Coordinates of C-alpha atoms in Angstrom, one line a residue:
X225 CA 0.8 10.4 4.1
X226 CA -3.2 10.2 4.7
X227 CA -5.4 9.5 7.5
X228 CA -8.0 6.5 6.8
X229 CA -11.5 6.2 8.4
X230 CA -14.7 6.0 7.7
X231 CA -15.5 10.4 7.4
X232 CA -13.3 10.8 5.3
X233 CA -3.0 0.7 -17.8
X234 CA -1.0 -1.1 -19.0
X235 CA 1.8 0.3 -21.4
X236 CA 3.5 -3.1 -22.8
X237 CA 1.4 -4.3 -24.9
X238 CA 0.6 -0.8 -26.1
X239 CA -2.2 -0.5 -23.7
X240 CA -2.6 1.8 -21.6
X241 CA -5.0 4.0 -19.0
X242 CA -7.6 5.8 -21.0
X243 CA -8.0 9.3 -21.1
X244 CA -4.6 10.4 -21.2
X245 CA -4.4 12.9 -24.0
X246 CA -1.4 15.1 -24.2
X247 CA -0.9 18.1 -22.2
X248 CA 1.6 20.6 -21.2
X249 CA 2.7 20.5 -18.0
X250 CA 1.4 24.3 -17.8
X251 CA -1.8 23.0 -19.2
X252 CA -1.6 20.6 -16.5
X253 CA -0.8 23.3 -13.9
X254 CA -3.7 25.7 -15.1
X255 CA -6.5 22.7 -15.5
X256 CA -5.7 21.4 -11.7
X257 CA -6.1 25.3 -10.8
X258 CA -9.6 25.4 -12.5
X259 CA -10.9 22.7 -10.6
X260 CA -9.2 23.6 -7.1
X261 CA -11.4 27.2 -7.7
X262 CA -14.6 25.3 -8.7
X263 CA -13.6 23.5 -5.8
X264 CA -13.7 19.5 -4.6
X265 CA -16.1 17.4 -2.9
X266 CA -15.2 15.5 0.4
X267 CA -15.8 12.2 -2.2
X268 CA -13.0 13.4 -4.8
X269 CA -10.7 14.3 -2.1
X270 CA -10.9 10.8 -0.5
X271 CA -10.2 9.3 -3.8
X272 CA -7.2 11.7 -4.2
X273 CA -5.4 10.7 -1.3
X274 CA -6.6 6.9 -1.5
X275 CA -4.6 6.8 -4.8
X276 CA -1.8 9.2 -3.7
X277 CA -1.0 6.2 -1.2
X278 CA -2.2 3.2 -2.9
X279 CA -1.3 4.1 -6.7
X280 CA -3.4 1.6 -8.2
X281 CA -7.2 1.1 -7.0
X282 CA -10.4 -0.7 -8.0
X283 CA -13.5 0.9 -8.1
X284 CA -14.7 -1.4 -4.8
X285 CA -11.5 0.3 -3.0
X286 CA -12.4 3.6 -4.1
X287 CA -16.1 3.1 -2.5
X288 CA -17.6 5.1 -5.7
X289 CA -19.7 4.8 -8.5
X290 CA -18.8 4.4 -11.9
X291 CA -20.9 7.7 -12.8
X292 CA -18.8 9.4 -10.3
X293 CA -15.5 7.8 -10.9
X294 CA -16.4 8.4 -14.9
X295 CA -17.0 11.9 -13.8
X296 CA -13.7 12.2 -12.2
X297 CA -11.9 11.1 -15.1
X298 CA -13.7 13.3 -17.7
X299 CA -11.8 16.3 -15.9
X300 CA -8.1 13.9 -15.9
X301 CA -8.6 13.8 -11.8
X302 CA -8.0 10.0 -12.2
X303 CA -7.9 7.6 -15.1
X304 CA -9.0 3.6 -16.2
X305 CA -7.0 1.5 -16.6
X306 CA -8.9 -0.6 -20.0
X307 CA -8.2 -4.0 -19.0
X308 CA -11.3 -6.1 -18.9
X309 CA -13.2 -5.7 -16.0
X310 CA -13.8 -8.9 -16.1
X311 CA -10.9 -10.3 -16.6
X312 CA -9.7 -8.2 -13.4
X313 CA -12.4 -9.8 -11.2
X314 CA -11.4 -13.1 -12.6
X315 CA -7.8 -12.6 -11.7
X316 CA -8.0 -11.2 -8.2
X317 CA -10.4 -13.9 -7.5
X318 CA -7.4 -16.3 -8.3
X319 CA -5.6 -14.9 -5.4
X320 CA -8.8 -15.4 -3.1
X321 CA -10.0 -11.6 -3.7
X322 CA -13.7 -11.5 -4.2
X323 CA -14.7 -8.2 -6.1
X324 CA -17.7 -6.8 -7.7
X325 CA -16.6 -4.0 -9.6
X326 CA -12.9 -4.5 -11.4
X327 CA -12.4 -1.0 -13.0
X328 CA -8.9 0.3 -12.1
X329 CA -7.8 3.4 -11.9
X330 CA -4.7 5.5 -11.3
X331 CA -4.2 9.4 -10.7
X332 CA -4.8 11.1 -14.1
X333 CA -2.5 14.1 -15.0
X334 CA -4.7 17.1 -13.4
X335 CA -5.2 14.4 -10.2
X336 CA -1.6 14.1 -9.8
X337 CA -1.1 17.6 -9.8
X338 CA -3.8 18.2 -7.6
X339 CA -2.1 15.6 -5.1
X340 CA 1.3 17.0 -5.4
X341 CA -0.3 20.9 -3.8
X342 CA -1.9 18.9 -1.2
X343 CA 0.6 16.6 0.1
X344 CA 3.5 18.9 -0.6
X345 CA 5.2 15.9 -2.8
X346 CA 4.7 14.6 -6.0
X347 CA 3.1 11.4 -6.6
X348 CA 4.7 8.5 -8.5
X349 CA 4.4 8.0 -11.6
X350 CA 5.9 4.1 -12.1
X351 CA 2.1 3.2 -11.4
X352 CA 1.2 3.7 -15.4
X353 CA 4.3 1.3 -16.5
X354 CA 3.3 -1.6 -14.2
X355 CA 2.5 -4.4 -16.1
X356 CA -0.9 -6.6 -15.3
X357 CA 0.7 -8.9 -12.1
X358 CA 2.2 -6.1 -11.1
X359 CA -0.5 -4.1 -10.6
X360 CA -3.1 -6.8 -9.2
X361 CA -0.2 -7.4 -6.8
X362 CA -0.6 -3.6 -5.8
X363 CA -4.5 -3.6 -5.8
X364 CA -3.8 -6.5 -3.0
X365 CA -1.3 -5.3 -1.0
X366 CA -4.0 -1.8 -1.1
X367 CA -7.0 -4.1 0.0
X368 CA -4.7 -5.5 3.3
X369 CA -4.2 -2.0 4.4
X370 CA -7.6 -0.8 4.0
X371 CA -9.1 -3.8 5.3
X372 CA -6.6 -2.8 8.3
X373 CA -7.7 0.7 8.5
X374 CA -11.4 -0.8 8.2
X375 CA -10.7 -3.0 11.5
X376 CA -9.1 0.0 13.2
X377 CA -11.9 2.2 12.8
X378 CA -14.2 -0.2 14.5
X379 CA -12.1 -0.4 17.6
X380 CA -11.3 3.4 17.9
X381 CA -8.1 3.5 16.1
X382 CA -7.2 5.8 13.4
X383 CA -4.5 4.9 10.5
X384 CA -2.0 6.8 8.8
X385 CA -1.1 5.3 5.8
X386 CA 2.4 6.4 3.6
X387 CA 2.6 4.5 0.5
X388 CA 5.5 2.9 -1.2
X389 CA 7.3 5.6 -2.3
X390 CA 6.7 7.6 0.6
X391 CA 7.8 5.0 2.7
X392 CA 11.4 4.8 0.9
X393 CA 14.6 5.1 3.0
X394 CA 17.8 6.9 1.1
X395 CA 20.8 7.0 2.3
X396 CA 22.7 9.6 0.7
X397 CA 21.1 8.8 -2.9
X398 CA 20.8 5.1 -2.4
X399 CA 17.9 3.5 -1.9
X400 CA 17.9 1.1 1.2
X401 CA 14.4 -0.2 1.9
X402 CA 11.1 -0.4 0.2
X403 CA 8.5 -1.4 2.3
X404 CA 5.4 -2.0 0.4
X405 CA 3.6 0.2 3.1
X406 CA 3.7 1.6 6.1
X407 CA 0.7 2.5 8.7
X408 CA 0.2 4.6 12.0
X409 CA -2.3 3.6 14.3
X410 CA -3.5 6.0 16.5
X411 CA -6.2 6.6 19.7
X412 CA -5.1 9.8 21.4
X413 CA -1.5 9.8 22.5
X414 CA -1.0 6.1 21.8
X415 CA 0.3 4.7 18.3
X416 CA 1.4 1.4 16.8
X417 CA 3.2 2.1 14.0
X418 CA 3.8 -1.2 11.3
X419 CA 5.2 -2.3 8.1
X420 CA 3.6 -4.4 5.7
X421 CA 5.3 -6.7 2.7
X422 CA 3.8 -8.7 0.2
X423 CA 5.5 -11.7 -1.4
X424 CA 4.0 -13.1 -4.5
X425 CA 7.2 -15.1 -5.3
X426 CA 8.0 -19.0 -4.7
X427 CA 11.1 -18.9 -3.5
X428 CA 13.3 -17.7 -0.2
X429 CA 15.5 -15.2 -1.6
X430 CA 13.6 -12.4 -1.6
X431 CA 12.3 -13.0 2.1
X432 CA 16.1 -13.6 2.8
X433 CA 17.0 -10.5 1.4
X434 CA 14.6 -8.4 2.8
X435 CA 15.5 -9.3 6.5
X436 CA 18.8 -8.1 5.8
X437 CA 17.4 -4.7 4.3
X438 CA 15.2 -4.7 7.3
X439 CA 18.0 -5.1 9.6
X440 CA 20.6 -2.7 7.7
X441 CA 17.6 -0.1 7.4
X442 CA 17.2 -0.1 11.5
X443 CA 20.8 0.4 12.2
X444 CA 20.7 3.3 10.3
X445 CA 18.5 5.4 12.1
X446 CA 16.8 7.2 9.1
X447 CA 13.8 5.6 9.7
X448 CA 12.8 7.5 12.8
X449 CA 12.5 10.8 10.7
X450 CA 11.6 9.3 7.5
X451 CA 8.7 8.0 9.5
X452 CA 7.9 9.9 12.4
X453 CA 8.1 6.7 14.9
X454 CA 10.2 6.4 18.3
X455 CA 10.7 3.2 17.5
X456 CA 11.1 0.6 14.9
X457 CA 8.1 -0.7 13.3
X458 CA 7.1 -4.3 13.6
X459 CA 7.1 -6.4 9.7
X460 CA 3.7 -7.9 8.8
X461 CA 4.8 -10.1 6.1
X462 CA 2.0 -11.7 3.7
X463 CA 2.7 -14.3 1.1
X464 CA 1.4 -16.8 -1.3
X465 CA 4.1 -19.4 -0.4
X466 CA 5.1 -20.5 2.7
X467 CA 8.4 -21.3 1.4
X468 CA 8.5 -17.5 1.9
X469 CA 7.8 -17.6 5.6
X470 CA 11.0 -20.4 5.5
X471 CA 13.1 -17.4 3.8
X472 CA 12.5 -15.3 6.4
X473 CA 13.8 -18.1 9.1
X474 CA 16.3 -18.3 7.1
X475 CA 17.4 -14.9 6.7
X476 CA 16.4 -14.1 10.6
X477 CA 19.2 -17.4 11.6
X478 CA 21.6 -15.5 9.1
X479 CA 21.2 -11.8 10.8
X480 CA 23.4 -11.2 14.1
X481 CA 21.7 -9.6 16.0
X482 CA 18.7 -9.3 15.0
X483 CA 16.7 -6.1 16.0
X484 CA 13.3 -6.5 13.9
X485 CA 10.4 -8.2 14.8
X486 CA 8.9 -10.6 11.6
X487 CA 5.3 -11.7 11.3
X488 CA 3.8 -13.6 8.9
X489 CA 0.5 -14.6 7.4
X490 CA -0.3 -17.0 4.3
X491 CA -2.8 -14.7 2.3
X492 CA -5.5 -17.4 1.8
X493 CA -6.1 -16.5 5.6
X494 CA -6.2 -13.2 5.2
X495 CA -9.9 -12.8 3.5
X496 CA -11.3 -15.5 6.4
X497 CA -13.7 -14.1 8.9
X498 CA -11.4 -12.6 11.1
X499 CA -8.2 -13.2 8.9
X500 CA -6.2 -10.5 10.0
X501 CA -6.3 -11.2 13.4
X502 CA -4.1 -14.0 13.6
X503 CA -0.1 -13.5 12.8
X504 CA 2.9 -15.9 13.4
X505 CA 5.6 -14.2 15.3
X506 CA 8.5 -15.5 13.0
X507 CA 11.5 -14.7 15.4
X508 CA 9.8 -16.6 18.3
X509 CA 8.2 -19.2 16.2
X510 CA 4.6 -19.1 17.7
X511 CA 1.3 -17.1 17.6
X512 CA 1.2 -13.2 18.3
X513 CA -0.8 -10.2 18.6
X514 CA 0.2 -7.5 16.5
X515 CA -2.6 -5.3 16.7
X516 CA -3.2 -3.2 19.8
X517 CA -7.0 -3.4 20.2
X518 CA -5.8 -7.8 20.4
X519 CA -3.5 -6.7 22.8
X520 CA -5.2 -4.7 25.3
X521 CA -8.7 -5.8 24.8
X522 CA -10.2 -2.8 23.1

């Protein structure tokens, strides 16, 4: 889990992130020591956490150079992915996401090490076996939060941000929910705590599905640990499709009761002026605030 504001490879195919040389893990261990001694710069500690919540960035999300990203991976902190950067900006622009610089990277081996100390939990791993979609998909459900955090920030708020596999709830050993993020905001003793999910799909099934999860997850109660809320986050769900936002209808008439409150947002509106500031309140079927500086006029 991180705080965001402003002070702070593909293997099919047989590609995959540069840099990635075998080592030990006591090699590991004893290269991530080196650099904690020499010591890390405010800069390389915001890229740690960035990608110990979002996995997968760009260098735009990162907010650094390429001489100091290129830096970071000389000494296995993170590590490119070698897809054409071109081809990356050419992609994300097909789902509406204009950006200048498409290197990606991931946490290298020393990084994840590094991340694991700090945040007292190891950092996944699944990031370096995503395939292509997959990992666009990631670098856009990334740019929703931080363009969240970004929003927040100019209205006072900070944002805690636990990332996918943080945000897992088990019950027992079985996985029940897997939201693709989940945020705090914060202002002094207030907080608005929210989910996010990001449909790329056509189709209602998934949408369906989730609600149930959602609903099965709230009964539960594991979520107010897991998470740290009082109560159950609202879902902000973004997707391609509207045939998605018709899933979750669907799967909100099948639920009896139904405790969670659905939002959704087509992500063509999303990167507008002011995108993120309108959401349909599924359950009620009409327009609704979900942010609090909307709500109470900060």
């Amino acid at each position: 889990m991180i705080v965001l504001n402003q002070n702070l490879s593909e293997v099919d195919g047989g590609r995959r992130p540069t840099a990635m040389s075998s080592m030990t893990p006591q090699q590991i261990k004893n290269e991530a020591a080196v650099v904690m001694r020499q010591g890390l710069s405010s800069q390389a500690w915001q890229v740690l956490d960035l990608l110990f919540a979002g996995g997968v960035m760009t260098a735009d999300q990162l907010g650094m150079t390429t001489r100091t990203l290129r830096r970071y991976a000389k000494r296995r902190i993170i590590v490119r992915y070698i897809w054409s950067s071109k081809d990356i900006v050419r992609e994300l622009g097909e789902y509406g996401l204009v950006v200048e610089n498409g290197k990606l990277y991931t946490l290298g081996m020393v990084g994840a090490e590094i991340a694991s100390t700090r945040h007292g939990k190891k950092p996944s791993v699944e990031y370096l076996a995503y395939r292509f979609e997959r990992v666009l998909r990631r670098v856009i459900v990334n740019e929703i939060v931080l363009r969240i955090a970004a929003e927040a920030e100019c209205h006072g708020w900070d944002m805690i941000w636990m990332g996918k596999q943080e945000a897992r709830l088990f019950r027992n050993d079985d996985l029940i929910l897997e939201p693709d993020a989940f945020i705090r905001l914060e202002r002094g003793n207030e907080e608005y705590p929210l989910l996010i999910e990001y449909h790329h799909e056509n189709k209602r099934r998934r949408a369906v599905q989730k609600v149930h999860e959602y609903e099965y997850a709230r009964e539960s109660h594991l979520w107010q640990e897991a998470w740290d809320v009082l109560s159950f986050p609202p879902i902000l769900a973004v997707f391609q499709d509207k045939v998605v936002g018709e899933g979750y209808q669907d799967g909100i008439r099948q639920a009896s009761p139904v405790r969670c409150d659905y939002y959704g947002r087509l992500l063509e509106g999303i990167w507008e002026k002011g995108g993120m500031d309108s959401w349909f309140h599924i359950n009620a079927q009409r327009k609704g605030n979900v942010f609090p500086w909307l709500r109470d006029g900060a």
